[in-house]
XYZ file of C-alpha atoms in Angstrom:
655
model
C -94.392 -35.925 6.579
C -95.535 -35.038 9.464
C -99.555 -35.774 8.383
C -97.872 -39.205 7.950
C -95.864 -39.491 11.250
C -98.994 -39.121 13.222
C -100.811 -41.608 11.212
C -98.539 -44.531 12.280
C -98.443 -43.211 15.661
C -102.267 -42.441 16.298
C -103.984 -45.191 14.154
C -102.819 -48.206 17.033
C -103.752 -46.367 19.521
C -107.070 -45.103 18.058
C -107.679 -48.830 16.472
C -107.269 -49.398 20.644
C -109.608 -47.477 21.889
C -111.815 -48.231 19.745
C -111.391 -52.173 20.342
C -111.367 -52.126 24.224
C -114.972 -49.079 25.060
C -116.744 -50.009 22.208
C -115.154 -53.840 21.588
C -119.296 -55.450 22.326
C -120.952 -53.036 20.859
C -118.542 -53.963 17.596
C -117.850 -58.040 17.553
C -115.148 -60.254 17.929
C -115.260 -59.683 13.789
C -114.338 -55.639 14.299
C -112.060 -55.336 16.961
C -109.918 -57.318 15.112
C -110.457 -55.727 11.360
C -110.361 -51.800 13.567
C -106.751 -52.913 14.962
C -105.243 -55.293 12.185
C -106.127 -51.885 10.236
C -104.881 -49.216 12.095
C -101.657 -51.391 12.891
C -101.270 -52.439 9.122
C -101.654 -48.499 8.226
C -98.413 -47.688 9.915
C -96.882 -50.542 8.615
C -97.490 -49.069 5.608
C -96.934 -45.377 6.301
C -94.088 -46.502 8.562
C -92.334 -49.166 5.390
C -92.643 -45.799 2.823
C -90.607 -43.451 5.557
C -88.619 -45.986 4.754
C -88.569 -45.759 1.705
C -87.792 -42.282 0.907
C -84.791 -41.952 3.646
C -83.085 -44.903 2.130
C -84.165 -44.275 -1.777
C -85.128 -41.255 -2.382
C -83.337 -39.335 -0.145
C -85.412 -38.395 2.764
C -83.830 -36.147 5.354
C -83.596 -36.697 8.746
C -86.819 -34.531 10.680
C -86.570 -33.633 14.215
C -90.551 -32.013 14.739
C -91.613 -30.612 18.183
C -95.618 -31.297 18.178
C -96.378 -29.405 21.213
C -95.060 -27.949 24.194
C -96.703 -29.142 27.062
C -95.140 -27.801 29.837
C -92.023 -25.200 30.564
C -90.917 -24.520 33.531
C -86.955 -22.928 34.860
C -86.661 -22.668 31.772
C -86.624 -26.443 30.626
C -89.337 -27.365 27.849
C -91.340 -30.854 28.147
C -92.810 -30.949 24.772
C -94.219 -33.972 22.303
C -91.771 -34.160 19.462
C -90.837 -36.672 16.521
C -87.040 -37.440 15.998
C -87.380 -39.478 11.917
C -83.980 -40.719 10.787
C -82.970 -43.069 9.969
C -82.816 -45.642 12.698
C -85.965 -44.924 13.849
C -87.369 -45.569 10.250
C -85.115 -48.974 10.674
C -87.611 -49.285 13.815
C -90.527 -48.117 12.997
C -91.179 -51.116 10.385
C -89.240 -53.721 12.704
C -92.317 -53.235 15.766
C -95.603 -52.135 12.899
C -94.638 -55.145 11.059
C -94.051 -58.442 13.671
C -96.912 -56.509 14.575
C -98.771 -56.405 12.274
C -97.931 -60.457 11.851
C -98.890 -60.871 15.783
C -102.437 -60.095 15.008
C -103.624 -61.795 12.280
C -101.726 -64.451 14.196
C -104.283 -63.886 16.586
C -107.766 -63.853 15.213
C -106.617 -67.827 15.208
C -104.962 -68.628 18.542
C -107.416 -66.269 21.129
C -110.259 -68.091 18.150
C -112.605 -69.083 21.721
C -111.170 -66.739 24.743
C -113.813 -64.312 26.112
C -111.983 -61.834 26.640
C -110.985 -62.053 22.639
C -111.945 -58.026 22.258
C -109.962 -56.724 25.178
C -106.937 -58.707 23.916
C -106.797 -57.080 20.836
C -107.020 -54.236 22.305
C -104.452 -54.147 24.708
C -101.680 -55.306 21.763
C -102.904 -52.638 18.889
C -101.939 -50.630 22.643
C -98.852 -52.235 23.483
C -97.202 -50.864 19.991
C -98.931 -47.308 20.201
C -96.229 -47.496 23.731
C -93.140 -48.292 21.665
C -94.260 -46.608 18.028
C -93.532 -43.395 20.366
C -90.841 -44.108 22.086
C -89.053 -44.760 19.389
C -90.397 -42.561 17.896
C -89.778 -39.680 20.128
C -86.912 -36.761 19.938
C -86.614 -36.510 23.740
C -85.182 -37.767 26.999
C -88.813 -37.723 28.664
C -91.173 -38.827 25.931
C -88.686 -41.601 25.366
C -89.252 -42.203 29.075
C -93.004 -41.987 29.028
C -93.317 -45.284 26.357
C -90.985 -47.383 27.879
C -93.196 -47.368 30.756
C -96.316 -47.190 28.819
C -94.552 -50.375 27.040
C -94.573 -51.613 30.919
C -97.483 -51.455 32.049
C -99.407 -52.512 28.926
C -96.813 -55.947 29.321
C -97.825 -55.910 32.676
C -102.550 -56.400 31.585
C -100.959 -58.705 28.766
C -98.149 -60.906 30.733
C -101.440 -61.324 33.473
C -104.296 -61.802 30.576
C -105.391 -65.289 32.434
C -105.451 -63.468 35.736
C -107.159 -66.090 36.785
C -104.218 -67.726 37.063
C -102.158 -67.510 39.489
C -99.198 -68.013 37.855
C -100.311 -65.400 35.272
C -100.989 -63.459 38.340
C -98.163 -63.839 39.944
C -95.257 -63.998 36.638
C -96.720 -60.182 35.537
C -96.076 -59.244 39.444
C -92.209 -59.981 38.867
C -92.384 -58.291 35.941
C -93.434 -55.183 36.755
C -91.599 -54.890 40.210
C -88.128 -56.603 38.278
C -88.210 -54.241 35.480
C -88.920 -51.325 38.723
C -85.640 -51.117 38.896
C -84.269 -50.780 36.145
C -86.599 -47.566 35.715
C -85.667 -46.443 38.426
C -81.368 -45.892 37.377
C -83.052 -45.342 34.099
C -85.267 -42.596 35.378
C -82.032 -41.012 37.448
C -79.996 -41.706 34.391
C -82.487 -39.324 32.783
C -82.647 -36.922 35.528
C -77.975 -36.695 35.633
C -78.899 -35.463 32.273
C -81.292 -32.641 32.968
C -78.872 -31.726 36.156
C -75.660 -31.741 33.517
C -77.168 -30.430 29.830
C -80.646 -28.239 31.477
C -81.900 -29.881 28.445
C -84.287 -32.977 27.429
C -83.835 -32.437 24.035
C -81.709 -35.154 22.542
C -79.975 -32.556 19.925
C -79.289 -30.601 22.842
C -77.900 -34.068 25.345
C -75.309 -34.560 21.763
C -74.565 -31.035 21.654
C -73.873 -30.753 24.879
C -71.953 -34.331 25.442
C -67.713 -33.834 24.728
C -68.090 -30.406 27.795
C -70.617 -33.172 30.411
C -67.685 -35.158 29.942
C -65.321 -33.295 31.576
C -67.834 -32.408 34.670
C -67.457 -34.499 38.014
C -70.060 -36.548 40.215
C -69.183 -35.840 43.752
C -71.790 -39.172 44.255
C -69.923 -40.148 47.684
C -68.847 -36.852 49.373
C -64.986 -36.307 48.288
C -65.065 -38.952 46.094
C -65.680 -37.177 42.314
C -66.488 -39.592 39.218
C -67.018 -38.542 35.509
C -70.312 -37.607 35.009
C -70.942 -39.335 31.536
C -69.973 -42.232 33.104
C -72.274 -42.683 35.805
C -75.112 -41.268 34.060
C -74.158 -43.770 31.085
C -74.561 -46.982 33.497
C -77.439 -45.396 35.301
C -79.194 -45.249 31.507
C -78.023 -48.830 31.433
C -79.797 -50.210 34.484
C -82.958 -49.253 32.765
C -81.213 -51.501 29.553
C -80.829 -53.842 31.498
C -84.286 -54.087 33.226
C -86.178 -54.119 29.642
C -84.543 -56.113 28.235
C -83.345 -58.467 30.917
C -79.958 -58.289 30.531
C -78.655 -60.484 34.432
C -79.210 -59.732 37.125
C -82.701 -58.302 36.482
C -83.407 -60.706 33.479
C -85.516 -63.026 36.127
C -88.729 -61.346 34.378
C -88.499 -62.575 31.396
C -89.374 -66.778 31.002
C -92.305 -65.844 33.563
C -93.603 -63.279 30.589
C -95.098 -67.072 28.917
C -97.377 -66.362 31.218
C -99.245 -65.098 28.754
C -100.948 -65.804 25.586
C -98.225 -67.037 23.262
C -98.358 -64.138 20.716
C -97.969 -62.033 23.697
C -94.276 -63.460 23.345
C -93.621 -63.270 20.479
C -94.276 -59.079 20.045
C -92.518 -58.916 23.826
C -90.343 -61.312 22.495
C -88.980 -60.017 19.732
C -89.751 -56.219 18.589
C -91.225 -54.118 20.690
C -90.492 -54.839 25.235
C -87.266 -56.495 25.378
C -85.333 -54.922 22.085
C -86.266 -50.856 23.938
C -82.570 -50.819 26.092
C -81.299 -52.077 22.881
C -82.589 -49.019 20.622
C -82.002 -46.684 24.189
C -77.876 -47.898 24.169
C -77.991 -47.057 20.429
C -79.860 -44.009 20.787
C -77.719 -42.733 22.939
C -74.460 -43.655 21.682
C -73.260 -39.815 20.816
C -72.538 -40.045 24.844
C -71.655 -43.905 25.407
C -68.560 -43.429 23.149
C -67.853 -40.857 25.542
C -67.443 -42.575 28.415
C -64.805 -46.397 28.117
C -65.758 -47.637 31.190
C -68.973 -48.068 30.872
C -69.622 -49.368 27.587
C -66.883 -52.563 29.658
C -70.103 -52.545 32.108
C -72.469 -52.629 28.994
C -69.646 -56.367 26.985
C -69.422 -57.278 30.525
C -73.032 -57.693 31.158
C -73.909 -58.817 27.888
C -71.208 -61.400 27.842
C -72.947 -63.184 31.306
C -75.923 -62.846 29.710
C -75.020 -64.244 27.017
C -73.638 -67.660 27.338
C -74.384 -67.849 31.078
C -78.763 -68.052 29.620
C -78.017 -69.605 27.291
C -77.480 -72.498 29.025
C -80.667 -72.622 31.574
C -82.190 -73.515 27.500
C -81.351 -77.151 28.054
C -82.657 -78.446 30.484
C -86.329 -76.339 29.805
C -89.221 -79.011 28.509
C -91.379 -76.093 28.491
C -91.334 -74.524 23.907
C -92.320 -71.540 25.532
C -89.431 -71.381 27.592
C -86.827 -72.957 25.587
C -87.921 -69.792 23.361
C -88.178 -67.770 25.912
C -84.317 -68.374 27.571
C -83.144 -68.078 23.247
C -83.671 -64.259 23.791
C -82.248 -64.006 26.944
C -78.873 -65.104 24.795
C -79.880 -63.082 22.386
C -79.723 -60.206 23.637
C -77.127 -60.925 25.569
C -75.397 -60.938 22.205
C -76.929 -57.228 20.536
C -75.766 -55.845 24.571
C -72.270 -57.446 23.557
C -71.935 -55.536 20.164
C -73.146 -52.531 22.172
C -70.627 -51.898 23.855
C -68.026 -53.108 21.446
C -69.399 -49.446 19.604
C -70.454 -52.262 17.255
C -74.555 -50.461 17.465
C -74.928 -51.323 13.677
C -74.512 -54.537 14.558
C -77.077 -55.080 17.355
C -79.283 -52.694 15.854
C -79.575 -55.070 12.436
C -79.167 -57.989 14.923
C -82.311 -57.052 16.950
C -83.636 -56.591 12.829
C -83.981 -60.498 11.747
C -84.328 -61.612 15.892
C -86.950 -59.499 15.423
C -88.301 -62.304 12.491
C -87.257 -65.236 13.118
C -87.628 -65.044 16.803
C -91.776 -63.344 16.452
C -91.372 -66.554 13.586
C -90.583 -69.379 16.100
C -92.874 -68.078 19.028
C -95.546 -67.931 16.612
C -94.563 -72.066 15.440
C -94.061 -73.207 18.896
C -98.069 -71.646 19.405
C -98.857 -72.959 16.157
C -98.158 -76.153 17.663
C -99.276 -76.006 20.848
C -102.814 -75.344 19.356
C -102.227 -78.504 17.896
C -101.295 -80.293 20.267
C -104.704 -79.025 22.723
C -101.988 -76.718 24.268
C -99.765 -79.112 25.572
C -96.572 -77.118 25.761
C -93.917 -80.291 27.386
C -91.456 -81.109 24.329
C -91.268 -84.357 25.936
C -94.836 -84.860 24.864
C -95.071 -84.231 21.382
C -92.285 -85.529 17.992
C -92.755 -86.673 14.897
C -95.282 -83.576 14.209
C -93.890 -82.743 11.043
C -95.921 -85.244 8.570
C -98.626 -83.506 10.233
C -97.949 -79.466 9.787
C -95.615 -79.769 6.816
C -95.882 -75.403 6.821
C -95.852 -75.496 11.006
C -92.819 -77.410 10.498
C -90.801 -75.688 7.832
C -91.459 -72.007 8.512
C -89.453 -73.465 12.355
C -87.022 -75.012 10.648
C -86.433 -71.607 9.167
C -86.540 -69.801 12.017
C -84.224 -71.973 13.955
C -81.985 -72.579 10.858
C -81.734 -68.470 10.986
C -81.123 -68.253 15.104
C -78.952 -70.241 14.815
C -77.071 -69.041 12.246
C -77.160 -71.068 9.660
C -75.358 -69.753 6.829
C -76.979 -67.685 3.800
C -80.167 -66.992 6.834
C -80.494 -63.070 8.793
C -79.000 -64.439 11.380
C -75.849 -66.015 10.241
C -74.702 -62.240 8.448
C -75.990 -60.457 11.604
C -75.295 -63.037 13.833
C -71.705 -63.557 12.248
C -70.737 -60.941 12.165
C -71.646 -59.714 15.213
C -69.353 -61.684 16.480
C -66.468 -61.324 13.799
C -66.853 -57.056 15.115
C -66.274 -57.993 19.232
C -63.732 -60.161 18.015
C -61.854 -57.186 15.806
C -62.469 -54.973 19.554
C -58.910 -54.284 20.377
C -58.286 -50.972 23.250
C -56.491 -49.709 24.794
C -56.514 -51.230 28.593
C -59.424 -53.683 27.968
C -58.078 -56.218 26.213
C -58.983 -58.759 28.357
C -62.413 -58.306 28.809
C -63.244 -58.375 25.192
C -61.356 -60.896 24.532
C -63.785 -62.821 27.147
C -66.468 -61.234 26.172
C -65.483 -62.604 22.476
C -65.029 -65.856 24.034
C -68.643 -65.999 25.532
C -70.991 -65.614 22.544
C -67.840 -67.826 19.914
C -69.026 -70.787 23.228
C -72.761 -69.390 23.403
C -72.897 -70.164 19.089
C -72.384 -73.899 20.283
C -74.788 -73.506 23.197
C -77.531 -72.013 21.067
C -77.426 -74.837 18.504
C -77.276 -77.659 20.547
C -81.178 -76.229 22.961
C -82.388 -75.099 19.781
C -82.156 -78.356 17.727
C -83.303 -80.095 21.467
C -86.677 -78.770 20.874
C -86.836 -79.525 16.879
C -85.635 -82.183 17.168
C -88.217 -83.447 19.825
C -90.922 -81.295 18.590
C -90.779 -82.476 15.184
C -88.927 -85.596 15.264
C -88.517 -88.738 15.703
C -91.182 -91.366 18.013
C -94.860 -89.943 18.308
C -94.919 -89.173 22.201
C -98.598 -88.101 22.428
C -102.085 -90.677 23.536
C -103.463 -91.833 20.336
C -106.606 -89.059 20.729
C -104.278 -86.042 19.787
C -102.394 -87.553 17.515
C -106.229 -88.158 16.246
C -107.522 -84.286 16.740
C -103.515 -83.720 15.210
C -102.917 -81.987 12.070
C -101.660 -78.208 10.563
C -103.235 -75.540 12.129
C -105.566 -72.612 9.625
C -104.817 -70.222 7.320
C -104.847 -67.078 10.173
C -102.257 -68.737 12.068
C -99.747 -70.385 9.084
C -99.684 -67.169 6.490
C -97.951 -65.232 9.781
C -95.871 -67.831 9.613
C -94.738 -67.823 6.213
C -95.075 -63.768 6.275
C -92.164 -64.201 8.320
C -90.116 -66.498 7.215
C -89.345 -65.080 4.320
C -87.489 -62.373 6.267
C -85.827 -64.655 8.436
C -84.705 -66.234 5.279
C -83.527 -63.203 2.289
C -83.829 -60.359 4.059
C -80.094 -60.530 5.321
C -78.416 -60.733 1.512
C -79.906 -57.012 1.063
C -79.551 -54.725 3.744
C -75.712 -56.236 5.699
C -74.238 -54.845 3.540
C -75.352 -50.734 3.219
C -76.851 -51.291 7.198
C -73.373 -52.302 9.141
C -71.105 -51.809 5.852
C -72.538 -49.100 3.682
C -74.000 -46.047 5.288
C -77.004 -46.668 6.102
C -77.919 -44.885 9.727
C -76.012 -41.371 9.078
C -75.781 -39.109 12.272
C -78.427 -41.150 13.676
C -75.382 -43.954 15.720
C -72.443 -41.419 16.583
C -69.212 -43.699 16.676
C -65.750 -42.813 17.856
C -62.658 -42.623 15.985
C -61.440 -44.914 18.100
C -64.144 -47.283 18.301
C -65.164 -47.929 14.653
C -64.862 -51.503 14.930
C -67.480 -52.074 11.773
C -65.420 -49.579 8.920
C -62.155 -51.455 9.628
C -64.086 -54.505 8.716
C -65.571 -52.866 5.989
C -61.888 -52.685 4.653
C -62.337 -56.102 3.854
C -66.222 -56.136 2.988
C -66.630 -58.017 -0.420
C -70.086 -58.834 -0.952
C -73.076 -60.906 0.625
C -71.848 -63.195 -1.322
C -67.730 -63.455 -0.235
C -69.339 -63.152 3.677
C -71.030 -67.179 2.570
C -68.788 -68.426 0.332
C -66.337 -67.546 3.794
C -68.609 -68.905 5.756
C -67.082 -72.224 6.145
C -63.765 -70.908 7.651
C -64.993 -69.663 10.808
C -65.389 -71.247 13.234
C -68.862 -69.734 14.266
C -69.878 -71.876 11.196
C -68.741 -74.848 13.427
C -69.019 -74.937 16.313
C -72.679 -74.102 14.860
C -72.749 -77.923 12.556
C -71.211 -79.329 16.369
C -74.998 -78.246 17.692
C -76.761 -79.434 15.428
C -75.264 -82.738 15.974
C -74.895 -82.759 18.652
C -78.891 -81.888 19.687
C -79.710 -85.471 16.408
C -77.028 -87.897 18.187
C -78.310 -87.267 21.729
C -81.451 -86.699 21.611
C -82.913 -89.314 17.904
C -79.847 -91.522 17.753
C -79.467 -92.068 21.592
C -82.181 -90.207 23.910
C -80.484 -92.633 26.135
C -77.571 -90.536 26.967
C -78.968 -87.444 28.359
C -80.516 -89.438 30.682
C -77.102 -90.750 32.259
C -75.478 -87.459 31.855
C -77.849 -85.736 33.988
C -77.216 -88.611 36.655
C -73.303 -87.712 36.614
C -73.976 -84.020 36.304
C -77.134 -84.005 39.396
C -75.249 -80.314 40.767
C -75.136 -78.644 37.310
C -77.777 -79.746 36.810
C -79.757 -78.862 39.608
C -77.577 -74.951 39.527
C -79.469 -75.094 35.389
C -82.654 -76.276 36.578
C -83.141 -73.617 39.640
C -81.743 -71.226 37.306
C -78.695 -70.024 38.717
C -80.729 -69.359 42.067
C -81.754 -66.134 40.468
C -85.705 -66.742 42.581
C -84.616 -67.699 45.014
C -82.951 -65.473 45.852
C -84.753 -62.378 44.308
C -87.706 -64.431 46.420
C -86.635 -65.803 49.755
C -84.630 -63.179 49.790
C -85.623 -59.681 49.015
C -88.932 -60.510 48.887
C -89.363 -62.392 52.195
C -86.739 -60.571 53.381
C -87.852 -57.450 53.300
C -91.483 -58.616 54.790
C -89.659 -60.350 57.868
C -87.700 -57.313 58.148
C -91.384 -55.655 57.887
C -93.138 -57.920 60.056
C -90.142 -56.791 62.807
C -90.020 -52.874 61.996
C -94.452 -53.772 62.837
C -93.627 -55.740 65.771
C -90.732 -53.938 68.235
C -91.137 -50.869 66.140
C -94.661 -50.666 66.025
C -96.092 -52.253 68.010
C -92.823 -52.114 71.638
C -91.547 -49.186 71.203
C -94.490 -46.809 70.337
C -96.864 -47.906 71.104
C -96.129 -49.742 74.582
C -93.755 -46.778 74.739
C -93.070 -44.288 73.968
C -97.242 -44.181 73.566
C -98.699 -47.077 76.832
C -95.764 -45.821 78.124
C -96.325 -42.081 78.545
C -100.348 -42.860 79.349
C -99.646 -45.476 81.787
C -96.052 -43.444 83.176
C -98.779 -40.394 84.321
C -101.181 -42.765 85.169
C -99.000 -43.761 87.906
C -97.660 -40.249 89.015
C -101.285 -39.134 88.945
C -102.064 -42.115 92.287
C -98.723 -40.532 93.642
C -100.259 -38.206 93.833
C -103.668 -38.096 94.209
C -102.379 -39.590 97.715
C -100.754 -36.007 98.462
C -104.178 -33.880 97.464
C -105.567 -34.695 101.050
C -107.305 -31.953 101.655
C -106.054 -31.274 105.113
C -104.817 -28.113 105.885
C -101.523 -28.734 108.115
C -100.952 -31.618 104.975
C -99.651 -28.669 102.911
C -98.307 -26.042 105.688
C -96.004 -29.287 106.614
C -95.463 -29.557 102.600
C -94.688 -25.488 102.549
C -92.557 -26.004 105.369
C -90.458 -28.667 103.600
C -90.304 -27.122 100.604
C -88.853 -23.763 101.342
C -85.533 -25.435 104.050
C -85.615 -27.150 100.843
C -85.536 -23.838 99.524
C -82.712 -22.277 101.927
C -80.600 -25.139 102.522
C -80.045 -24.833 98.709
C -79.255 -20.923 98.617
C -76.792 -21.205 101.321
C -74.550 -24.093 99.890
C -74.582 -21.774 96.360
C -73.133 -19.132 98.178
């Protein structure tokens, strides 16, 4: 399988290099064909690897490709750890990437940067594969930074737009904050275990948990808790958890295919994957897990509320991504790692579907993105309509959809989390994700009803050109709609309650919530028949009904509510003032502090006092000394007498 793994990784890289460097020679068609073939080959081989592991019983493989440095016994190498967790992530990444590549042919058809774009997205796929297939934390960090770098290029793809330049810089800087914590966590791992290799690090986890670190002198902290929290700070940046979430909505400035790739299967899921991979470490720190679940709860509920007031079709889906990432993080904090990865998988399909459906609408509307200027599009775009409906139902967890199986059981796992001394934290988390169900259904179907139903609010000119998008756009929609609708039926049992992950994910017996739930598992059909008796179903139904009533039946009510609670609306519209805090507070404050140091420190003290002051003092002293140097002998004799008298007086005084 060694050659398979190399091909999976290198095929997108080779395609990216060819499309990027030889794009002018191979042309637009050559660029999209070479990258599609490269990613398609990776996808096919990834599915083969998954098949061999799941049905063929193939064992996990830990392969060292080559060692590029050894320093003080610390090996730095490129290698692959391919277990069932890796195989699942490989399939998700490559399948969604393949759909995005095909979709891009239609969406970017007239863009002058066509070949450059295909090079970027293929390079992005390579970076994500290096991340998920790594067998050591250094390679993980390489992939981590590589997806961040390529995201900078993709978000700012239309670099002549000021908004795109601001968005990619914002994403880059915010992620650097998280990455600083992440690299400190990696340094702590190396310091405590003396190794970068996963197997060695996980093998020494017990000993690591017994050590302490004095971050502040005289205040020892548990080494495992410090390490895990630092690693999770990296996940907060990459997976857009509050308060490091602010970059994700602005990333919509990139082309829509990028939104689907970044938000669904690649960059934002890297943090979730990393914590699941590091489960042997996190399981040894209940404090770190409590931090994870609190951050996830805040993100899941409060970021979802922001989706209610958004009018940009892509931003609504973006805030949905923030909320769903919060759900996954909550599951990680509850030690339901399998549930988090399962929701990551289903979410990748239906969220990519929703972004691409939004892009299909944008194409048909001649790049109009305001949902208030749409309406009644259903009859013009039937394929987009039905695929968007499947994606929306999966997002809210409608019974039978893929999102139903992952989201419903995730919430149930959080409810079943009863930990000693931390019960209140977990009940608050449960209430957050439960209330988030209503919020998700409300903003999802607000967008759906305003876009596809109701009165046609577009101009006559736009209406006359409104039609279904071409096959290169609709085929990827259908490709993603199928797993969004059915994949949960076949995978929920083995992934959550079977032994699918094996040793890839470690859960201590005290935290094995899913194991406890598995005792009452009666199959997918049993869960479906039980669905109508759960609060999740009724909260989702209430959200859909509320959206229908407010935006189709009585569209006058939302404006009235907005005027009555203008303070709350402004709070949501200003995104809890996080942007103001970071831009006008930290960024402007840092700039003003730098200006103060420049004017007061550099110009006044260094230049004025030290440099110029010293020069002026010497000049004044020289001026005085010049008057003493008269050239007359009697002046010098008089000075000698005064000096001698002073010296004698001093000696007599000392005696």
